[in-house]
Amino acid sequence: MLTIEGSASLNLVKEQLDESLSIAESNLEQFVEEPDNDGRLKTAIEQFAQIKGVFRLINLPGASMLSEELELLGHKILARTSDSNNEKLLAGISNAIMVLMHYLEYVEVKKQALPVLLVPTINEIRFFLSKPLVTESIFFDLGENPERPPKEQAAEADIEQLLQIGRRLRHMYQVGLLGILRNESVSANAKLMSRALVRIDNLSGTKPLSKLWWLTLAVLEAVGNDLVQLNVARKSLLGMVDRQIKLVVTMGESALNKEPSKATVQECVYIASLAGPNGEYLKQVADLFKLDTGGLTDQNLRHEIEILRGPGGSVIRSVAQALAEELNHIKDSLDLGARGASGDQESFEATADSMRKVANTLVMLSLSKAAGIFKEKSDVVRNWSSDDIDPESDEFNKVADALLYVENSIATLSPRRGPDSSIASNTAEDAINDGISVTQLDDARTVVVGEARAGLSLAKRAITSFMDSSWDGMHLNNVPTTLKSVWGGLVFLQLHRAAAVVSACESFIDKKLIKDGSLTPTYQLMETLADAVSSIDYYLEGMEDNKPIGDGILEVAEESMRELGFPVAA
């Protein structure tokens, strides 16, 4: 059975989820105005219960957990509708709905579901519910929990020595911890804590709790080298280790014989995974737990959180649309001025003012490079006059290039989630070097996808006619040529995997159904072929609607061709 999870399946139900969240938000607002009308609150709770099930179905665990907490908080408010403290709780629900809407846009655009992004909001709701807060590693899959690597010198535990100097070593650890809690000299204090732990670890021998000292050394390595940022959860983890040292100092061997909890191990390994194998202990942890985060670092994660907190995709799209319209007016004005149709000084000054206005908006969207270029060129345009303007001059062409650069920068706003200036600049610069417009290129891609789908429709109709006419090969004569044109379009779109399937379909029809008369077609055989063609069509339909269905559908097409004896090379 094919399972399409996460971002791919979200595209199929996002409109319904957005509608459910909007209904919940609207009813919540009306409940705030009419606290006696608990029917509004009940409707919102029903929507939370409904979307919780959908999120579970499409495998978005973070969104599912947040929806469940919102449902519980709604019931808590419902049970005490006359309580004046409900105002804070209702504000928390309202904020969580906004975060959830942003998160769905994030998953849809980024094509990745990072449930850890929702942990702060989940904890905010759990605080209102008086429930224990979840750790940031809750969605991290630890996998197996093996024993720590053997020590270079497998010495026995020296309990007597540990009890003698344990208090001093704990004090050394606490001094460093105090500095870290105050965010003072983090690197130096992390080294001090590590020194104390190394001594404790050496005296602990191979006792089960020594695994905690080893994992904590990896965490301190990450903190000391500024590979991860200190937050409340990570400071709390280091504080918990201090309490474990205290237990060892007071209880001795019995405390050392206890295994660290799986939750603690998971938290340490999660931090190590965000730091990467950039140190002695971090590398040991990465090797033992076979860590592979796909390049996700703590810095990347903080950046993604900032994106999630930014303006919603609908706001960004509205701003991008308004800027695009303003750019069109500027281009029209410059075109008229270049042809002398409206080349007075006031016209050029008005155009320059419009350019500066666009530049100021770009600054607010963190597109500072595009803004700087446009401001510079606005001063050039302001000095133009109808007498000396030359549309063939190098100066005029540079203004046109600046317009194209800004247009491409604005075009990158809509498909991405939030103002990521680095992506915008790179895309714009690549396009400017090629002398093309991103908007026009997107339009061209849309046309090619449409033509490819039209070709597949012709092929499907021909296959249906072939089956209905008791295998009259005349209906298939033009299909190979049609599929070759579809293949060319997919190659142009750089959809090489889909193109390979279409090429295999073309080869099967040409060699087995047209040229090789020995093959007796069956309905099952033709249905398998139709599965492959239809799968490619569904794949392109998702692109056409800007709701990609994911590569899972391509696996269906490849399996179909493998069954027909025309396997697609990986």
XYZ file of C-alpha atoms in Angstrom:
570
model
C 0.000 0.000 0.000
C 1.290 3.434 -0.941
C 1.388 5.889 1.958
C 1.904 9.542 1.199
C 2.870 11.308 4.422
C 3.557 14.755 5.783
C 3.897 17.651 3.360
C 2.715 15.730 0.282
C -0.576 14.594 1.832
C -1.154 17.998 3.458
C -1.656 19.494 -0.007
C -4.731 17.298 -0.455
C -6.526 18.556 2.650
C -5.007 21.964 3.403
C -7.990 23.972 2.169
C -10.316 22.026 4.478
C -7.902 22.438 7.402
C -7.642 26.184 6.788
C -11.426 26.392 6.708
C -11.734 24.461 9.997
C -9.181 26.718 11.698
C -10.968 29.815 10.384
C -14.291 28.507 11.735
C -12.682 27.825 15.124
C -11.070 31.271 15.173
C -14.312 33.032 14.217
C -16.376 31.192 16.838
C -13.723 31.858 19.468
C -13.851 35.595 18.726
C -17.637 35.593 19.025
C -17.421 33.655 22.288
C -15.113 36.360 23.680
C -17.781 38.960 22.834
C -20.615 36.738 24.107
C -19.213 34.632 26.993
C -22.677 33.320 27.840
C -23.042 31.703 24.405
C -21.050 28.531 25.035
C -22.301 27.098 21.727
C -19.602 29.121 19.985
C -16.909 27.573 22.160
C -18.337 24.087 21.572
C -18.127 24.626 17.812
C -14.461 25.616 18.128
C -13.767 22.515 20.243
C -15.431 20.331 17.586
C -13.146 21.815 14.936
C -10.044 21.062 17.056
C -11.184 17.443 17.471
C -11.788 17.143 13.745
C -8.432 18.514 12.604
C -6.640 16.442 15.265
C -7.826 13.300 13.490
C -6.802 14.654 10.090
C -3.305 15.531 11.321
C -2.886 12.020 12.689
C -4.017 10.560 9.377
C -1.488 12.545 7.329
C 1.285 12.043 9.892
C 1.858 15.540 11.250
C 2.447 14.652 14.929
C 3.297 18.172 16.112
C 0.103 19.656 14.673
C -1.897 16.703 16.015
C -0.546 17.181 19.553
C -1.207 20.930 19.489
C -4.785 20.353 18.264
C -5.372 17.855 21.063
C -4.103 20.330 23.681
C -6.353 23.039 22.222
C -9.328 20.691 22.448
C -8.554 19.969 26.127
C -8.074 23.652 26.919
C -11.398 24.411 25.245
C -13.127 21.887 27.514
C -11.415 23.455 30.545
C -12.747 26.898 29.617
C -16.173 25.399 28.945
C -16.240 23.905 32.451
C -15.693 27.323 34.031
C -17.281 29.818 31.640
C -17.872 32.316 34.436
C -14.188 32.460 35.458
C -12.579 35.833 34.816
C -9.180 34.163 34.268
C -10.422 32.696 30.999
C -9.170 35.775 29.154
C -5.549 34.578 29.221
C -6.579 31.070 28.204
C -8.605 32.342 25.255
C -5.686 34.532 24.172
C -3.458 31.440 24.306
C -5.853 29.500 22.068
C -6.063 32.403 19.621
C -2.269 32.632 19.405
C -1.989 28.849 18.928
C -4.480 28.936 16.027
C -2.378 31.606 14.312
C 0.800 29.539 14.854
C -0.937 26.435 13.487
C -2.024 28.332 10.356
C 1.541 29.549 9.819
C 2.860 26.039 10.405
C 0.593 24.571 7.701
C 1.844 27.207 5.243
C 5.404 26.432 6.307
C 4.983 22.678 5.694
C 3.251 23.288 2.365
C 5.987 25.574 1.050
C 9.089 24.094 2.681
C 8.058 20.490 1.923
C 9.250 19.453 5.379
C 7.407 18.882 8.640
C 9.518 19.879 11.637
C 7.174 19.220 14.596
C 9.784 20.602 17.011
C 8.827 24.082 15.744
C 5.507 23.713 17.570
C 6.976 22.680 20.940
C 6.982 26.250 22.422
C 3.300 26.704 21.542
C 2.405 23.219 22.792
C 4.089 24.002 26.102
C 2.236 27.308 26.385
C -1.094 25.471 26.131
C 0.060 22.698 28.483
C 1.002 25.370 31.041
C -2.600 26.612 30.995
C -3.718 22.992 31.457
C -1.332 22.564 34.440
C 0.339 19.673 32.607
C 4.102 18.955 32.620
C 5.928 20.616 29.746
C 7.250 18.459 26.905
C 10.937 18.447 25.988
C 12.185 19.733 22.656
C 13.301 16.177 21.819
C 9.803 14.709 22.103
C 9.548 14.220 18.336
C 13.110 12.923 18.025
C 13.333 9.202 17.220
C 16.095 7.802 19.424
C 15.901 4.325 17.925
C 17.962 1.827 19.881
C 19.487 2.801 23.193
C 22.839 0.978 23.200
C 25.444 0.996 25.944
C 28.120 3.674 25.858
C 31.353 2.847 24.008
C 33.952 1.039 26.122
C 36.465 3.261 27.843
C 40.075 3.196 26.694
C 41.053 1.974 30.129
C 38.294 -0.208 31.485
C 39.077 0.599 35.124
C 36.838 -0.476 37.954
C 34.867 2.162 39.805
C 36.714 3.760 42.703
C 33.762 4.458 44.959
C 35.883 5.387 47.956
C 37.843 8.010 46.016
C 34.649 9.295 44.403
C 33.031 9.805 47.811
C 36.133 11.576 49.097
C 36.480 14.149 46.338
C 32.926 14.028 44.949
C 31.748 17.129 46.819
C 34.655 19.163 45.509
C 34.055 17.938 41.950
C 30.372 18.751 42.288
C 31.277 22.222 43.524
C 33.502 22.662 40.458
C 30.570 21.597 38.252
C 28.192 23.959 40.079
C 30.519 26.942 39.658
C 30.518 26.392 35.909
C 26.758 25.762 35.894
C 26.095 29.039 37.719
C 28.054 30.918 35.061
C 26.121 29.167 32.302
C 22.780 29.925 33.948
C 23.814 33.593 33.900
C 25.074 33.312 30.294
C 28.523 34.441 31.436
C 31.713 33.117 29.761
C 29.787 30.102 28.468
C 32.792 28.484 26.768
C 35.068 28.713 29.816
C 32.348 27.531 32.209
C 31.467 24.601 29.939
C 35.132 23.533 30.037
C 35.125 23.773 33.840
C 32.019 21.570 34.041
C 33.562 19.126 31.574
C 36.707 18.867 33.661
C 34.668 17.956 36.726
C 32.629 15.390 34.784
C 35.711 13.751 33.263
C 37.059 13.192 36.774
C 33.710 11.807 37.965
C 33.461 9.600 34.879
C 36.938 8.161 35.440
C 36.053 7.259 39.035
C 32.670 5.784 37.988
C 34.288 2.997 35.966
C 31.776 1.128 33.810
C 28.803 1.623 36.109
C 25.465 2.215 34.263
C 25.213 5.888 35.287
C 28.572 6.633 33.633
C 26.637 6.765 30.364
C 25.009 9.993 31.605
C 28.421 11.575 32.285
C 29.544 10.649 28.752
C 26.419 12.062 27.113
C 26.624 15.249 29.186
C 30.232 15.723 28.065
C 28.947 15.712 24.482
C 26.294 18.309 25.385
C 28.890 20.509 27.086
C 31.140 20.152 24.036
C 28.283 21.445 21.878
C 27.523 24.303 24.277
C 31.158 25.271 24.798
C 31.898 25.393 21.072
C 28.748 27.482 20.436
C 27.277 24.722 18.252
C 23.933 24.922 20.069
C 22.286 27.830 21.797
C 21.536 27.681 25.501
C 17.830 27.764 26.279
C 15.742 26.990 29.352
C 15.377 23.289 28.500
C 19.123 22.782 28.008
C 20.007 24.665 31.191
C 17.464 22.501 32.999
C 19.151 19.372 31.614
C 22.534 20.483 32.958
C 20.878 21.239 36.310
C 19.418 17.722 36.397
C 22.932 16.304 35.930
C 24.033 18.288 39.002
C 21.302 16.571 41.021
C 22.510 13.186 39.773
C 26.039 14.029 40.945
C 24.574 14.898 44.359
C 22.857 11.491 44.533
C 26.137 9.757 43.736
C 27.989 11.758 46.394
C 25.357 10.950 49.061
C 24.287 7.410 48.050
C 27.460 6.050 46.488
C 27.414 2.840 44.451
C 23.625 2.356 44.556
C 23.158 5.610 42.624
C 25.839 4.641 40.095
C 24.069 1.349 39.372
C 20.986 3.096 37.998
C 20.628 3.516 34.242
C 19.912 7.079 33.036
C 16.294 7.389 31.915
C 15.538 6.983 28.233
C 14.034 10.499 28.140
C 17.319 11.952 29.416
C 19.347 9.941 26.908
C 17.013 11.088 24.131
C 17.400 14.734 25.122
C 21.213 14.518 25.156
C 21.385 12.668 21.826
C 18.985 15.163 20.265
C 21.235 18.072 21.269
C 24.256 16.174 19.924
C 22.440 15.609 16.632
C 21.879 19.367 16.210
C 25.552 20.051 16.962
C 26.874 17.454 14.516
C 30.037 15.330 14.937
C 32.201 18.369 15.652
C 34.146 17.185 18.667
C 35.529 14.092 20.371
C 32.426 13.221 22.398
C 29.970 14.478 19.776
C 31.545 12.183 17.192
C 31.316 9.226 19.574
C 27.607 9.910 20.150
C 26.961 10.361 16.414
C 28.688 7.059 15.620
C 26.995 5.067 18.390
C 23.468 6.303 17.687
C 23.985 6.519 13.883
C 22.782 10.114 13.790
C 21.656 11.604 10.496
C 19.674 14.828 10.724
C 19.796 15.634 7.030
C 21.942 18.695 7.663
C 19.617 20.209 10.273
C 21.642 22.191 12.799
C 20.643 24.212 15.828
C 21.280 27.408 13.870
C 19.066 26.192 11.011
C 16.366 25.286 13.505
C 16.406 28.751 15.095
C 16.138 30.265 11.622
C 13.099 28.095 10.825
C 11.469 29.146 14.104
C 11.948 32.816 13.157
C 10.327 32.135 9.789
C 7.366 30.500 11.524
C 6.949 33.543 13.772
C 6.991 35.899 10.801
C 4.024 37.125 8.779
C 1.748 34.539 7.225
C 1.996 33.435 3.622
C -1.211 35.259 2.679
C 0.280 38.551 3.929
C 3.513 37.962 2.022
C 1.592 37.128 -1.174
C -0.534 40.284 -0.847
C 2.563 42.460 -0.427
C 4.281 40.723 -3.357
C 1.239 41.287 -5.550
C 1.079 44.982 -4.630
C 4.800 45.404 -5.342
C 4.454 43.632 -8.680
C 1.672 46.033 -9.693
C 3.790 49.021 -8.649
C 6.706 47.692 -10.696
C 4.469 47.398 -13.749
C 3.536 51.079 -13.391
C 7.244 51.987 -13.127
C 8.092 49.953 -16.232
C 5.249 51.595 -18.171
C 6.435 55.058 -17.117
C 10.031 54.337 -18.147
C 8.838 52.878 -21.437
C 6.822 56.007 -22.210
C 9.745 58.230 -21.220
C 12.166 56.266 -23.406
C 9.873 56.740 -26.407
C 9.422 60.426 -25.645
C 5.676 60.015 -25.093
C 5.902 61.365 -21.548
C 9.434 62.488 -20.961
C 9.090 65.653 -18.878
C 11.137 66.145 -15.743
C 8.145 65.783 -13.401
C 7.301 62.385 -14.881
C 10.796 61.048 -14.192
C 10.717 62.479 -10.652
C 7.394 60.722 -9.993
C 8.880 57.477 -11.299
C 11.928 57.926 -9.051
C 9.626 58.497 -6.053
C 7.774 55.265 -6.856
C 11.077 53.384 -7.091
C 12.163 54.690 -3.693
C 8.801 53.727 -2.199
C 9.245 50.160 -3.512
C 12.807 50.117 -2.145
C 11.587 51.100 1.334
C 9.072 48.245 1.270
C 11.808 45.820 0.199
C 13.847 46.848 3.262
C 10.952 45.829 5.524
C 10.886 42.448 3.755
C 14.625 41.978 4.451
C 15.437 42.234 0.735
C 18.112 44.805 1.525
C 20.315 44.165 -1.506
C 17.448 44.631 -3.954
C 16.370 47.740 -2.023
C 19.869 49.236 -2.216
C 20.092 48.655 -5.964
C 16.677 50.239 -6.561
C 17.428 53.280 -4.395
C 20.653 53.870 -6.295
C 18.885 53.655 -9.661
C 16.036 55.883 -8.465
C 18.576 58.717 -8.065
C 19.741 58.082 -11.629
C 16.171 58.236 -12.992
C 15.467 61.440 -11.037
C 18.203 63.237 -12.994
C 16.868 62.194 -16.402
C 15.134 64.571 -18.758
C 13.347 64.127 -22.060
C 16.227 65.796 -23.891
C 19.104 63.563 -22.869
C 17.526 60.155 -22.202
C 18.877 57.428 -24.485
C 17.078 54.025 -24.332
C 20.122 52.399 -25.970
C 22.607 53.755 -23.429
C 24.447 51.666 -20.886
C 22.879 53.713 -18.092
C 19.327 52.941 -19.252
C 20.144 49.234 -19.586
C 21.476 49.166 -16.022
C 18.199 50.631 -14.770
C 16.369 47.929 -16.754
C 18.603 45.272 -15.170
C 17.798 46.675 -11.721
C 14.098 46.440 -12.512
C 14.536 42.800 -13.536
C 16.545 42.047 -10.386
C 13.876 43.561 -8.133
C 11.101 41.818 -10.057
C 12.832 38.456 -9.570
C 13.408 39.185 -5.890
C 9.713 39.944 -5.431
C 8.780 36.810 -7.387
C 10.640 34.699 -4.823
C 8.455 36.043 -2.008
C 5.279 34.197 -2.962
C 6.484 30.582 -3.129
C 8.640 30.786 0.000
C 7.508 30.993 3.586
C 8.537 34.372 4.962
C 11.248 36.814 3.883
C 14.378 34.743 3.348
C 16.661 37.291 1.732
C 19.487 34.880 0.966
C 17.255 32.670 -1.167
C 15.759 35.731 -2.835
C 19.133 37.228 -3.717
C 20.550 34.007 -5.093
C 17.484 33.360 -7.236
C 17.412 36.914 -8.525
C 21.135 36.951 -9.302
C 20.973 33.610 -11.122
C 18.103 34.891 -13.212
C 19.752 38.254 -13.930
C 22.897 36.475 -15.106
C 20.785 34.435 -17.490
C 18.848 37.510 -18.579
C 15.451 36.051 -17.754
C 12.469 36.940 -15.597
C 11.489 34.495 -12.866
C 7.826 35.370 -13.392
C 8.024 34.698 -17.132
C 9.924 31.465 -16.467
C 7.173 30.319 -14.084
C 4.598 31.119 -16.756
C 6.590 29.079 -19.280
C 6.753 26.129 -16.880
C 2.999 26.307 -16.369
C 2.476 26.154 -20.131
C 4.808 23.152 -20.494
C 3.051 21.271 -17.675
C -0.295 21.972 -19.335
C 0.949 20.729 -22.714
C 2.431 17.593 -21.116
C -0.884 16.810 -19.435
C -2.700 17.344 -22.740
C -0.346 14.843 -24.397
C -0.974 12.286 -21.653
C -4.728 12.761 -22.075
C -4.388 11.990 -25.793
C -2.378 8.885 -24.955
C -4.967 7.694 -22.423
C -7.820 8.185 -24.908
C -5.889 6.252 -27.559
C -5.244 3.383 -25.128
C -8.949 3.308 -24.204
C -9.928 3.222 -27.910
C -7.407 0.421 -28.493
C -9.055 -1.641 -25.737
C -12.632 -0.878 -26.897
C -11.857 -1.821 -30.538
C -10.643 -5.339 -29.694
C -6.976 -4.386 -29.962
C -7.048 -2.445 -33.236
C -3.431 -1.186 -33.404
C -4.404 1.763 -35.609
C -5.456 3.674 -32.494
C -1.918 3.505 -31.102
C 0.022 4.693 -34.150
C 0.435 8.282 -32.962
C 0.924 7.497 -29.261
C 4.749 6.996 -29.354
C 5.206 10.409 -31.011
C 2.895 12.037 -28.459
C 4.726 10.455 -25.539
C 8.081 11.546 -26.963
C 6.879 15.156 -26.921
C 5.683 14.687 -23.328
C 9.104 13.239 -22.466
C 10.789 16.337 -23.939
C 8.620 18.629 -21.835
C 9.429 16.713 -18.649
C 13.149 16.858 -19.403
C 12.822 20.626 -19.890
C 11.158 20.806 -16.463
C 14.024 18.701 -15.068
C 11.555 16.016 -13.948
C 13.907 13.253 -15.002
C 12.280 10.510 -12.939
C 8.851 11.151 -14.447
C 10.437 11.491 -17.915
C 12.053 8.044 -17.536
C 8.636 6.480 -16.848
C 7.118 8.160 -19.913
C 10.030 6.925 -22.022
C 9.441 3.376 -20.757
C 5.727 3.671 -21.628
C 6.622 4.837 -25.127
C 9.030 1.906 -25.594
C 6.467 -0.617 -24.372
C 3.735 0.651 -26.704
C 6.065 0.935 -29.700
C 7.850 -2.412 -29.279
C 5.211 -4.658 -27.741
C 1.860 -3.334 -28.908
C 2.678 -1.935 -32.363
C 5.732 -3.698 -33.799
C 5.610 -7.057 -31.991
C 2.464 -8.810 -33.117
C 3.147 -11.902 -31.002
C 2.041 -10.214 -27.770
C -1.611 -10.784 -26.985
C -2.883 -7.805 -24.961
C -5.087 -8.411 -21.947
C -7.210 -5.996 -19.986
C -4.995 -6.527 -16.953
C -1.906 -5.675 -19.021
C -3.509 -2.514 -20.381
C -4.768 -1.447 -16.952
C -1.206 -1.730 -15.662
C -0.026 0.510 -18.500
C -2.861 2.937 -17.750
C -1.763 2.995 -14.087
C 1.675 4.214 -15.120
C 0.358 6.913 -17.466
C -2.296 8.083 -14.996
C 0.243 8.269 -12.163
C 2.397 10.664 -14.193
C -0.727 12.684 -15.004
C -1.662 12.926 -11.297
C 1.910 13.971 -10.511
C 1.730 16.807 -13.051
C -1.749 17.797 -11.901
C -0.346 18.391 -8.433
C 2.332 20.656 -9.930
C -0.245 22.495 -12.026
C -2.401 23.227 -8.962
C 0.701 24.060 -6.887
C -0.205 21.169 -4.557
C 2.533 18.591 -5.211
C 1.462 15.061 -4.356
C 5.012 13.880 -3.672
C 7.336 11.325 -5.263
C 5.376 8.405 -3.827
C 3.093 8.459 -6.873
C 6.145 7.990 -9.093
C 6.895 4.738 -7.260
C 3.490 3.444 -8.411
C 4.353 4.317 -12.015
C 7.758 2.651 -11.759
C 6.244 -0.507 -10.238
C 3.732 -0.660 -13.087
C 6.478 -0.478 -15.724
C 8.534 -3.065 -13.866
C 5.514 -5.388 -13.972
C 5.274 -4.834 -17.756
C 8.915 -5.847 -18.181
C 10.216 -2.332 -18.870
C 11.909 -1.365 -15.592
C 12.935 2.265 -15.161
C 16.587 2.750 -14.276
C 17.116 4.433 -10.915
